[in-house]
PDB file of C-alpha atoms in Angstrom:
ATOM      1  CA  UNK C  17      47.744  14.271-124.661  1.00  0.00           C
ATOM      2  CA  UNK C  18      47.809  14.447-128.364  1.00  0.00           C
ATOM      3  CA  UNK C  19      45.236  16.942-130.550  1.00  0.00           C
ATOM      4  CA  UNK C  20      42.071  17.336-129.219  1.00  0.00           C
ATOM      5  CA  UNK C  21      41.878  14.598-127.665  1.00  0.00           C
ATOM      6  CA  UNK C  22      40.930  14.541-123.650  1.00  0.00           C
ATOM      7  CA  UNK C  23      41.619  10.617-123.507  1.00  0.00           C
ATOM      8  CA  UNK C  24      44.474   9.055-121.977  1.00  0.00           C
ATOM      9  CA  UNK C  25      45.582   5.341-121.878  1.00  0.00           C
ATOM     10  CA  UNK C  26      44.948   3.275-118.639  1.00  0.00           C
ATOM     11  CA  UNK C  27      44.988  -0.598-117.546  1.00  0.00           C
ATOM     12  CA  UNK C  28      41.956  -1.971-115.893  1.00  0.00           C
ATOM     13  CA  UNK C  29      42.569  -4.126-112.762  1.00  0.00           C
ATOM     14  CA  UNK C  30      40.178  -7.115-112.094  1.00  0.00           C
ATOM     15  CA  UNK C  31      40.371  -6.283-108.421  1.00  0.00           C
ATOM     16  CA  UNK C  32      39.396  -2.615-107.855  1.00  0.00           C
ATOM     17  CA  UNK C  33      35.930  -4.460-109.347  1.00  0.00           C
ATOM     18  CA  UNK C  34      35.711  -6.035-106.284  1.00  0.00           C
ATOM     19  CA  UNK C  35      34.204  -4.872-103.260  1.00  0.00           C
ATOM     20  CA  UNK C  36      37.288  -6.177-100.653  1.00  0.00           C
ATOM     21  CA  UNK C  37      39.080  -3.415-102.580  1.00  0.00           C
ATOM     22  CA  UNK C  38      37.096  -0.540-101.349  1.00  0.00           C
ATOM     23  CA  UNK C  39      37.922  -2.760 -98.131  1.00  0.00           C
ATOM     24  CA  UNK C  40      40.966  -2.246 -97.531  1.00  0.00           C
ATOM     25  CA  UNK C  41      39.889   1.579 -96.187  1.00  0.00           C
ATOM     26  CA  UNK C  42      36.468   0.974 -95.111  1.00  0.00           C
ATOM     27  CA  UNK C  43      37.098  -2.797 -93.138  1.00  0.00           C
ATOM     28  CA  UNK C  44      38.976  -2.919 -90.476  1.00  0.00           C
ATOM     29  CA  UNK C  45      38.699  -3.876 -86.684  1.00  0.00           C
ATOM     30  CA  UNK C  46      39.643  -2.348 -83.562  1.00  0.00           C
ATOM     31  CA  UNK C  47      43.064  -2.356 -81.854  1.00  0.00           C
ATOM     32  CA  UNK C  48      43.075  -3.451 -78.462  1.00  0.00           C
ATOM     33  CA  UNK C  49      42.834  -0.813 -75.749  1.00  0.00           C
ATOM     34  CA  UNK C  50      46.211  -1.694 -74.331  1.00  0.00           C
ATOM     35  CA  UNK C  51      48.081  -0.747 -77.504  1.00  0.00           C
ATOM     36  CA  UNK C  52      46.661   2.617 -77.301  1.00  0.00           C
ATOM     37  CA  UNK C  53      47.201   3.274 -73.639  1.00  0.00           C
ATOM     38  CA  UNK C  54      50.446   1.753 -73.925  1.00  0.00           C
ATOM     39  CA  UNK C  55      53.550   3.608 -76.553  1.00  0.00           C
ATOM     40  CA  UNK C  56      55.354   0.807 -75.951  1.00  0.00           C
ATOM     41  CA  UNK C  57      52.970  -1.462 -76.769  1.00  0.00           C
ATOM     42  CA  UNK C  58      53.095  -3.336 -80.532  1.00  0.00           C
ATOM     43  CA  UNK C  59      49.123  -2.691 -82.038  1.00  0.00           C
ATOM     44  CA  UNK C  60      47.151  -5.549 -81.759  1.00  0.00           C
ATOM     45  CA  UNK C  61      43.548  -5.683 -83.213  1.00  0.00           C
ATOM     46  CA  UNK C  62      40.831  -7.070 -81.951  1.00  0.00           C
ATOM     47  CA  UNK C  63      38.169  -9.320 -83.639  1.00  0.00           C
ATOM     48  CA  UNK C  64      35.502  -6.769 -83.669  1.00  0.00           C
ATOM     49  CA  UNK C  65      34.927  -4.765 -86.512  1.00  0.00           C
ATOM     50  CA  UNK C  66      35.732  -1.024 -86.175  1.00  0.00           C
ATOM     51  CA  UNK C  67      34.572   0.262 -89.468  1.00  0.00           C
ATOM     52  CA  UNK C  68      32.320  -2.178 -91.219  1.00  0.00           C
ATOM     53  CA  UNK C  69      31.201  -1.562 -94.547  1.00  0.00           C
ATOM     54  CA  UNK C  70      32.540  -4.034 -96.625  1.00  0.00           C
ATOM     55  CA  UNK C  71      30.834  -6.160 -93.915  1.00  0.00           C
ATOM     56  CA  UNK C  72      27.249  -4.491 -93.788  1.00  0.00           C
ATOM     57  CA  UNK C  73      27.195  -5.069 -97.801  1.00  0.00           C
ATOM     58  CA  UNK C  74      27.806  -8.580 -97.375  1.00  0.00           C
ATOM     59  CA  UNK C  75      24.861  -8.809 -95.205  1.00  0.00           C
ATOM     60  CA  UNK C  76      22.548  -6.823 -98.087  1.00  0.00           C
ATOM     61  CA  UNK C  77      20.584  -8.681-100.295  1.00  0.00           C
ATOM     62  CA  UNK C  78      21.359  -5.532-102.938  1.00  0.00           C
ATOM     63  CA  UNK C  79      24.709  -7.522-103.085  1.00  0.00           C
ATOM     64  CA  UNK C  80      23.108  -9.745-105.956  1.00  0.00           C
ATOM     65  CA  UNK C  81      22.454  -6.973-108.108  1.00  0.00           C
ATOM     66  CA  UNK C  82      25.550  -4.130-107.272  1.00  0.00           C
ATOM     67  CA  UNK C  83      28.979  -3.923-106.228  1.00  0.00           C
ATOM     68  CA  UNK C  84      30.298  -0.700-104.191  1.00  0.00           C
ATOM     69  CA  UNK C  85      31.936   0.879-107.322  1.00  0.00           C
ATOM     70  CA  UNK C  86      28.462   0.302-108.954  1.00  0.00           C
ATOM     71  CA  UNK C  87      27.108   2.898-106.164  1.00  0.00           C
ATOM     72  CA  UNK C  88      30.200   5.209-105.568  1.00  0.00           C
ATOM     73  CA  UNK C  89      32.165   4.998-108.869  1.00  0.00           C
ATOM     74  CA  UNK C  90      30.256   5.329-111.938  1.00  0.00           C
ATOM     75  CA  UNK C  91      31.564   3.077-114.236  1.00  0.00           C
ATOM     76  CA  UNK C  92      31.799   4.221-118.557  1.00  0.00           C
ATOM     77  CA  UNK C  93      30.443   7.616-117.299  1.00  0.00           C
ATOM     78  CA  UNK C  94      32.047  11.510-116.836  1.00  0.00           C
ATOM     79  CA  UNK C  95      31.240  11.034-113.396  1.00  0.00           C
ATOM     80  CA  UNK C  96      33.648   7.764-112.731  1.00  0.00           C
ATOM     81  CA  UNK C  97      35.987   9.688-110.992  1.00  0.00           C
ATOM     82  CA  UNK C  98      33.751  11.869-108.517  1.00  0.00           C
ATOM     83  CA  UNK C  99      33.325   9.056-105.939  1.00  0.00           C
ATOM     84  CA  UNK C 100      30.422  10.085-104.462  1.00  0.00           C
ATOM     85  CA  UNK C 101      29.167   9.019-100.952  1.00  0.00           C
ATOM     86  CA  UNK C 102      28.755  10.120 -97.588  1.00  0.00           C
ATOM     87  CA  UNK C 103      29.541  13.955 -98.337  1.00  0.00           C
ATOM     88  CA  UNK C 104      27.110  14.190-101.843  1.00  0.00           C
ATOM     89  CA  UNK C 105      24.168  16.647-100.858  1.00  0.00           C
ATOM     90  CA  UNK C 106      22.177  15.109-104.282  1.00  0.00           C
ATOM     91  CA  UNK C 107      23.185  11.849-103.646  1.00  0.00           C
ATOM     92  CA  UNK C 108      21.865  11.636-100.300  1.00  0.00           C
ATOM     93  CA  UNK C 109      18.645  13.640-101.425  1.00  0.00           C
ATOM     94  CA  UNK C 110      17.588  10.817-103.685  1.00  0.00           C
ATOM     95  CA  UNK C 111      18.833   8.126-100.847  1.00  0.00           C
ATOM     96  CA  UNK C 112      15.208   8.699 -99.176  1.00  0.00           C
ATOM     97  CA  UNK C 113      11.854   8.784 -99.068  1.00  0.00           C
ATOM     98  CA  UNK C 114       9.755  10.435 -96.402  1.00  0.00           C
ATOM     99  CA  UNK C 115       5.819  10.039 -95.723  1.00  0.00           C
ATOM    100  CA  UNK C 116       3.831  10.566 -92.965  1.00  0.00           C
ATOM    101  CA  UNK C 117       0.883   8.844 -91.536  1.00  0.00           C
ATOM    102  CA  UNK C 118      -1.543   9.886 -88.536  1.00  0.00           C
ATOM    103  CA  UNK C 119      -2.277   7.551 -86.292  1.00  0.00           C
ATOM    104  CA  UNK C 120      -4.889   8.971 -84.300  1.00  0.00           C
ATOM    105  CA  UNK C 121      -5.623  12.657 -83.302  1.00  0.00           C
ATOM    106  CA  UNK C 122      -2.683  13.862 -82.362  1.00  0.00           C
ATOM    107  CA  UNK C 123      -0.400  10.787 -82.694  1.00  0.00           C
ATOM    108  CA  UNK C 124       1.797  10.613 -85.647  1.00  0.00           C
ATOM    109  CA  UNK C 125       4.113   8.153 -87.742  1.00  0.00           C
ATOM    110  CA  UNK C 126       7.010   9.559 -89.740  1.00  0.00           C
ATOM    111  CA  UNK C 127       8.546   6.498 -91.654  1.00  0.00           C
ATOM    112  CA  UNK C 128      12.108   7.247 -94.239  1.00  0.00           C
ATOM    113  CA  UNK C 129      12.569   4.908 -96.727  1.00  0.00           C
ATOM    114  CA  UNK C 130      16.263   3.957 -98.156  1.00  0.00           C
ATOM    115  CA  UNK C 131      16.570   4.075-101.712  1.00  0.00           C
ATOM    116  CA  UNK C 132      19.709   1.930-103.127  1.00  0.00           C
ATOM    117  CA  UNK C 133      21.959   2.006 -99.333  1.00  0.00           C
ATOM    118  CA  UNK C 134      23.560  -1.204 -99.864  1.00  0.00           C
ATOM    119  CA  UNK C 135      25.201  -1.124 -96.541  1.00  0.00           C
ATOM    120  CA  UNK C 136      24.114   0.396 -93.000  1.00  0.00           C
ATOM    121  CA  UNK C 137      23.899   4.245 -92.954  1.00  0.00           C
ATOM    122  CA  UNK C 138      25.320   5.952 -91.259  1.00  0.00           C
ATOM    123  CA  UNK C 139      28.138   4.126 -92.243  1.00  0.00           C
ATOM    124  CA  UNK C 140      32.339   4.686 -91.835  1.00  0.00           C
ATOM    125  CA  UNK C 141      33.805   7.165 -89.278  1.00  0.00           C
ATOM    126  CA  UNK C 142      32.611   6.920 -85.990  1.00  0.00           C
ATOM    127  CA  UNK C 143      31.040   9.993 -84.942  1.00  0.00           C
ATOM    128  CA  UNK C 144      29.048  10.276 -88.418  1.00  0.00           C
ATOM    129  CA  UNK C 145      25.434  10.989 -87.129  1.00  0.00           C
ATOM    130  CA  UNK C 146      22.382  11.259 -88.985  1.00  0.00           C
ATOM    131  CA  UNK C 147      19.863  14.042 -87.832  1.00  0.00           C
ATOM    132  CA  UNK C 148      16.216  13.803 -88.319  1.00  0.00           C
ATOM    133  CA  UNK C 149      14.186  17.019 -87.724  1.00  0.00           C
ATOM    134  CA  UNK C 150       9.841  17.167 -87.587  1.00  0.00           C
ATOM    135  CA  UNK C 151       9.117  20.887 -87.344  1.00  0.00           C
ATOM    136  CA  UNK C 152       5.736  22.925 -87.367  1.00  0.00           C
ATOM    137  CA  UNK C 153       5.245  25.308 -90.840  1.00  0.00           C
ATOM    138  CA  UNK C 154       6.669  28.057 -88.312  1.00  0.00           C
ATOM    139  CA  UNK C 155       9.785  26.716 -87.711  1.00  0.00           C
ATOM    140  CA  UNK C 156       9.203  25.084 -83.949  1.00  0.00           C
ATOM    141  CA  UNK C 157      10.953  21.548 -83.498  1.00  0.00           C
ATOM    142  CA  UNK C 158       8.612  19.532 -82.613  1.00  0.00           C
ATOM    143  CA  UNK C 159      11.220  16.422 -82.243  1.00  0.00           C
ATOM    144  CA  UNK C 160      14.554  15.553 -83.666  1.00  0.00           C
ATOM    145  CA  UNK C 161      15.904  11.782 -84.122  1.00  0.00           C
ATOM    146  CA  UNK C 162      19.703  11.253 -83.946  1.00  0.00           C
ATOM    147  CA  UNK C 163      20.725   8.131 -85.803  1.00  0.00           C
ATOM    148  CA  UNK C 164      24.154   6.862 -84.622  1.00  0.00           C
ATOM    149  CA  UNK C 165      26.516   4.035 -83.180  1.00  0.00           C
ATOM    150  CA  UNK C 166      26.713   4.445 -79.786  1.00  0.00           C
ATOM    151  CA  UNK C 167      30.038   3.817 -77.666  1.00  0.00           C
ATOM    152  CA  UNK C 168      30.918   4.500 -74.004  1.00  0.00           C
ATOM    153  CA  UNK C 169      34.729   3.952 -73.141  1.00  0.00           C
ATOM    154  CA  UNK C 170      36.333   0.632 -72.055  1.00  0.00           C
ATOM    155  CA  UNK C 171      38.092   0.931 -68.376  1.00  0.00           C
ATOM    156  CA  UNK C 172      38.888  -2.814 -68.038  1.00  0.00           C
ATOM    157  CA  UNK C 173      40.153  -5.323 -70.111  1.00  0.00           C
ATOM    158  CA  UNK C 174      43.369  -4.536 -72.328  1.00  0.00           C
ATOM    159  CA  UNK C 175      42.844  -6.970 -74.739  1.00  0.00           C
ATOM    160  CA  UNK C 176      39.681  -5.455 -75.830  1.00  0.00           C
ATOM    161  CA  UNK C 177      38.759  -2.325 -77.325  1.00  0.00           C
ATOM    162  CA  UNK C 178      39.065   0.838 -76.312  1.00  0.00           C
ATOM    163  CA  UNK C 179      35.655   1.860 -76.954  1.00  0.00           C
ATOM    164  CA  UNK C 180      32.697  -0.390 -76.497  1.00  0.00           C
ATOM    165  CA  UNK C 181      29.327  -0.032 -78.550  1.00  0.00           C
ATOM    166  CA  UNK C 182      25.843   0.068 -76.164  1.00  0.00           C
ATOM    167  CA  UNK C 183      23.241   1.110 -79.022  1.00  0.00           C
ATOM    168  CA  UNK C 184      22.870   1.129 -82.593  1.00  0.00           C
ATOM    169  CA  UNK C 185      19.985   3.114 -83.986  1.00  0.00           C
ATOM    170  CA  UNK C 186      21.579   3.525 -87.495  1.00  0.00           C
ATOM    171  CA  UNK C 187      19.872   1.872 -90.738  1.00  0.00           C
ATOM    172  CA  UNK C 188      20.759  -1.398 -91.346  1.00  0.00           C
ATOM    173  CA  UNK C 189      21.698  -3.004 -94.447  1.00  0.00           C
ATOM    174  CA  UNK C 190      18.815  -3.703 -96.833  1.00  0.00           C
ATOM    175  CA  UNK C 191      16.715  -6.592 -96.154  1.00  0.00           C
ATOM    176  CA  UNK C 192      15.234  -9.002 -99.608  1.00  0.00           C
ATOM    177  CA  UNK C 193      13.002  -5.690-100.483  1.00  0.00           C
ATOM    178  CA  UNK C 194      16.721  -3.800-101.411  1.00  0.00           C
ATOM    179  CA  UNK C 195      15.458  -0.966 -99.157  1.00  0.00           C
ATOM    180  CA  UNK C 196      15.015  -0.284 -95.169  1.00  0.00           C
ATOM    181  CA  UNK C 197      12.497   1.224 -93.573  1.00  0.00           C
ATOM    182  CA  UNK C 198      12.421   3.112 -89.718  1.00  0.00           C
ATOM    183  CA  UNK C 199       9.738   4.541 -87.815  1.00  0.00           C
ATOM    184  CA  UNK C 200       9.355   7.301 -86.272  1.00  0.00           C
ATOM    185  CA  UNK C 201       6.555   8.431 -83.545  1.00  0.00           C
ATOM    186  CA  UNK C 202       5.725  11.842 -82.398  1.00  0.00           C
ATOM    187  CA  UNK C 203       2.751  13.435 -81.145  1.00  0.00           C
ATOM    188  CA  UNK C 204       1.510  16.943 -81.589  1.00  0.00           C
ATOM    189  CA  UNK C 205      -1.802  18.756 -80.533  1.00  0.00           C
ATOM    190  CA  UNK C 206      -2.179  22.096 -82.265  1.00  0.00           C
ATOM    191  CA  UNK C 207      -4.204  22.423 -85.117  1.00  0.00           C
ATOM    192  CA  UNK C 208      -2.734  22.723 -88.927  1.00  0.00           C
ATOM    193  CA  UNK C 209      -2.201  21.268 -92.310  1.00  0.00           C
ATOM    194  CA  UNK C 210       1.305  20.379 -92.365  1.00  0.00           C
ATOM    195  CA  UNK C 211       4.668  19.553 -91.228  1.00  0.00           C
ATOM    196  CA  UNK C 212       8.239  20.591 -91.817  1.00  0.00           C
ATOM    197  CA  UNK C 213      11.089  18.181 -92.278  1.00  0.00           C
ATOM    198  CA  UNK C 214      14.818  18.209 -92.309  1.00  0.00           C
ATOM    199  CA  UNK C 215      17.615  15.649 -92.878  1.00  0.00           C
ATOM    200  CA  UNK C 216      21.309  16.236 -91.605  1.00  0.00           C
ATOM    201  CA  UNK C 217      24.457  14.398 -91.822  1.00  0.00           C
ATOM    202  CA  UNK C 218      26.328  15.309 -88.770  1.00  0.00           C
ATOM    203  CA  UNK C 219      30.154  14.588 -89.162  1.00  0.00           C
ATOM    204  CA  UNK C 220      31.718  15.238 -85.837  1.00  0.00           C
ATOM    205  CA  UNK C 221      30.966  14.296 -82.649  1.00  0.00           C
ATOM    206  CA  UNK C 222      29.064  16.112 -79.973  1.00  0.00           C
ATOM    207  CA  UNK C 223      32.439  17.532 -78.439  1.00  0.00           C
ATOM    208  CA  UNK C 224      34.140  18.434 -81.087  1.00  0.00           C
ATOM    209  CA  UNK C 225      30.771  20.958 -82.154  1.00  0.00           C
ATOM    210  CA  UNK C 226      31.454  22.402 -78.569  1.00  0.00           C
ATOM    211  CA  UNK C 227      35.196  22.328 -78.553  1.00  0.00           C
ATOM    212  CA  UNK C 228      36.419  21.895 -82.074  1.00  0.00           C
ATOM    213  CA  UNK C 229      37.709  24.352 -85.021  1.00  0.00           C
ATOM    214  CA  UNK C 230      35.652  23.294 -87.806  1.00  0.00           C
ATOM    215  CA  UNK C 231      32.476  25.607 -88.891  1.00  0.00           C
ATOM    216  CA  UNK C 232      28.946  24.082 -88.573  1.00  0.00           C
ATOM    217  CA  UNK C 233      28.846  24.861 -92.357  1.00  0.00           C
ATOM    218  CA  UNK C 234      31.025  21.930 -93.079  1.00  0.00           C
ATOM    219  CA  UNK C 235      30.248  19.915 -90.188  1.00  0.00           C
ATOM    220  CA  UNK C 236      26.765  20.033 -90.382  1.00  0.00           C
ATOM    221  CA  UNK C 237      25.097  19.313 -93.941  1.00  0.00           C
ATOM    222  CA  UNK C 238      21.294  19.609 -94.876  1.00  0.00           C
ATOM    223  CA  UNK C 239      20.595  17.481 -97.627  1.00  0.00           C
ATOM    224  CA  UNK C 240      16.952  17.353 -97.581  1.00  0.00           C
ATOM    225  CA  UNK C 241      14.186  19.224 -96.453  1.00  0.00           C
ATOM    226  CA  UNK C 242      10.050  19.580 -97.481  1.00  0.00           C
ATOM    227  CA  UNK C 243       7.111  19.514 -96.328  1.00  0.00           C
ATOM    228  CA  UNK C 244       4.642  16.800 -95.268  1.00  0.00           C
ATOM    229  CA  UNK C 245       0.158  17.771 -95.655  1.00  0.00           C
ATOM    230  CA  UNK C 246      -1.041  16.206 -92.513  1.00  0.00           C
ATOM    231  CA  UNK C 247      -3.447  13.434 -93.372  1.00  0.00           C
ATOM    232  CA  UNK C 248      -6.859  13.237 -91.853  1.00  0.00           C
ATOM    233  CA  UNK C 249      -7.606  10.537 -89.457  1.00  0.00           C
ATOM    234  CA  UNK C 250      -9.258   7.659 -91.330  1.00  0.00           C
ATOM    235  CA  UNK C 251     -12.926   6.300 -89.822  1.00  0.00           C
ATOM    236  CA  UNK C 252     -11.157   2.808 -88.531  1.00  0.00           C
ATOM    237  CA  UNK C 253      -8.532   4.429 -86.123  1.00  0.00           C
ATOM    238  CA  UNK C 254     -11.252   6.937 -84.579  1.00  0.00           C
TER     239      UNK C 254
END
């Protein structure tokens, strides 16, 4: 550094432009269950894709218009280093939008709109859950939506692996709109004028909240909460 300045020289790489560059730690498949049962065993990978978010991206049609370090890096501002993603309580805030519509009396339609997710979400590790709470003004859950991949183990072929997905109730990648849109029903009977909402990533997966170290504070993160005035029921739906 030299005076006041806070600058320092760099070299730009074309590739770390690209999005098979954030690839190379967010793309990559599964290794076959043999070479994890196995020490002896060289690693093998399978054809299926255990992280896949190079790959969801691909599938967006927000691919046109961004690239990932458009998103997560930045670029010419004092925030190009700050990377943020999955773990950014602000950035996640302004990934959604929640409304509410009533379907009949006591029938009800929450629907959460993605804002700019060019790829599935959750996305990355694993376990990485996303929690969806619809609460009364006093604090009673009336419901709670757990958004997730799915896996149960694999107890047969080798060559395959290890775990094997059965549901995915995630958000997927961004259809020609650039945003995606789920639905969720719920009824409730009791009178009042509005409902409670809450938004969690959950990092870890259900055993490691029973069994593991790590506090709920950083395990668990809110990231958006409010409240939603019940609509009245309009003439056509009775």
């Amino acid at each position: 550094m030299e005076g006041d300045s806070l600058a320092h020289t760099y070299d730009e790489v074309p590739v770390m432009k690209e999005g098979e560059f954030c690839g190379n730690c967010h793309q990559f498949n599964w290794p076959t269950r043999k070479s994890f049962i196995d020490p002896n065993s060289t690693i093998v990978y399978t054809n299926i894709p255990m992280q896949n978010t190079l790959g969801e991206y691909k599938l967006s049609k927000l691919k046109k218009t961004r690239n990932c370090q458009s998103c997560h890096l930045f670029p010419n501002s004092v925030k190009s280093h700050t990377f943020p993603g999955g773990h950014d309580k602000k950035y996640l805030e302004e990934s959604f939008e929640v409304t509410l519509e009533r379907i009949s009396i006591d029938h009800f339609k929450l629907m959460i709109k993605t804002n700019g997710i060019a790829h599935a979400f959750p996305t990355g590790d694993l376990f990485r859950s996303m929690r969806i709470r619809i609460l009364t003004p006093n604090e009673f859950l009336i419901n709670e939506w757990i958004l997730n991949k799915d896996f149960i183990p694999n107890k047969g072929n080798l060559n395959q692996p290890p775990k094997i997905l059965v549901a995915d109730t995630s958000f997927p990648p961004p259809d020609g709109t650039g945003e995606t849109i789920k639905e969720f029903h719920f009824q409730y009977s009791n009178n009042g004028t509005e409902f409670k909402f809450e938004m969690y990533m959950d990092y870890l997966n259900p055993t490691s909240h029973i069994q593991g170290s790590v506090p709920i504070s950083e395990s668990l993160l809110l990231f958006k909460k409010g409240k939603l005035p019940i609509p009245p029921v309009s003439a056509d739906k009775g």
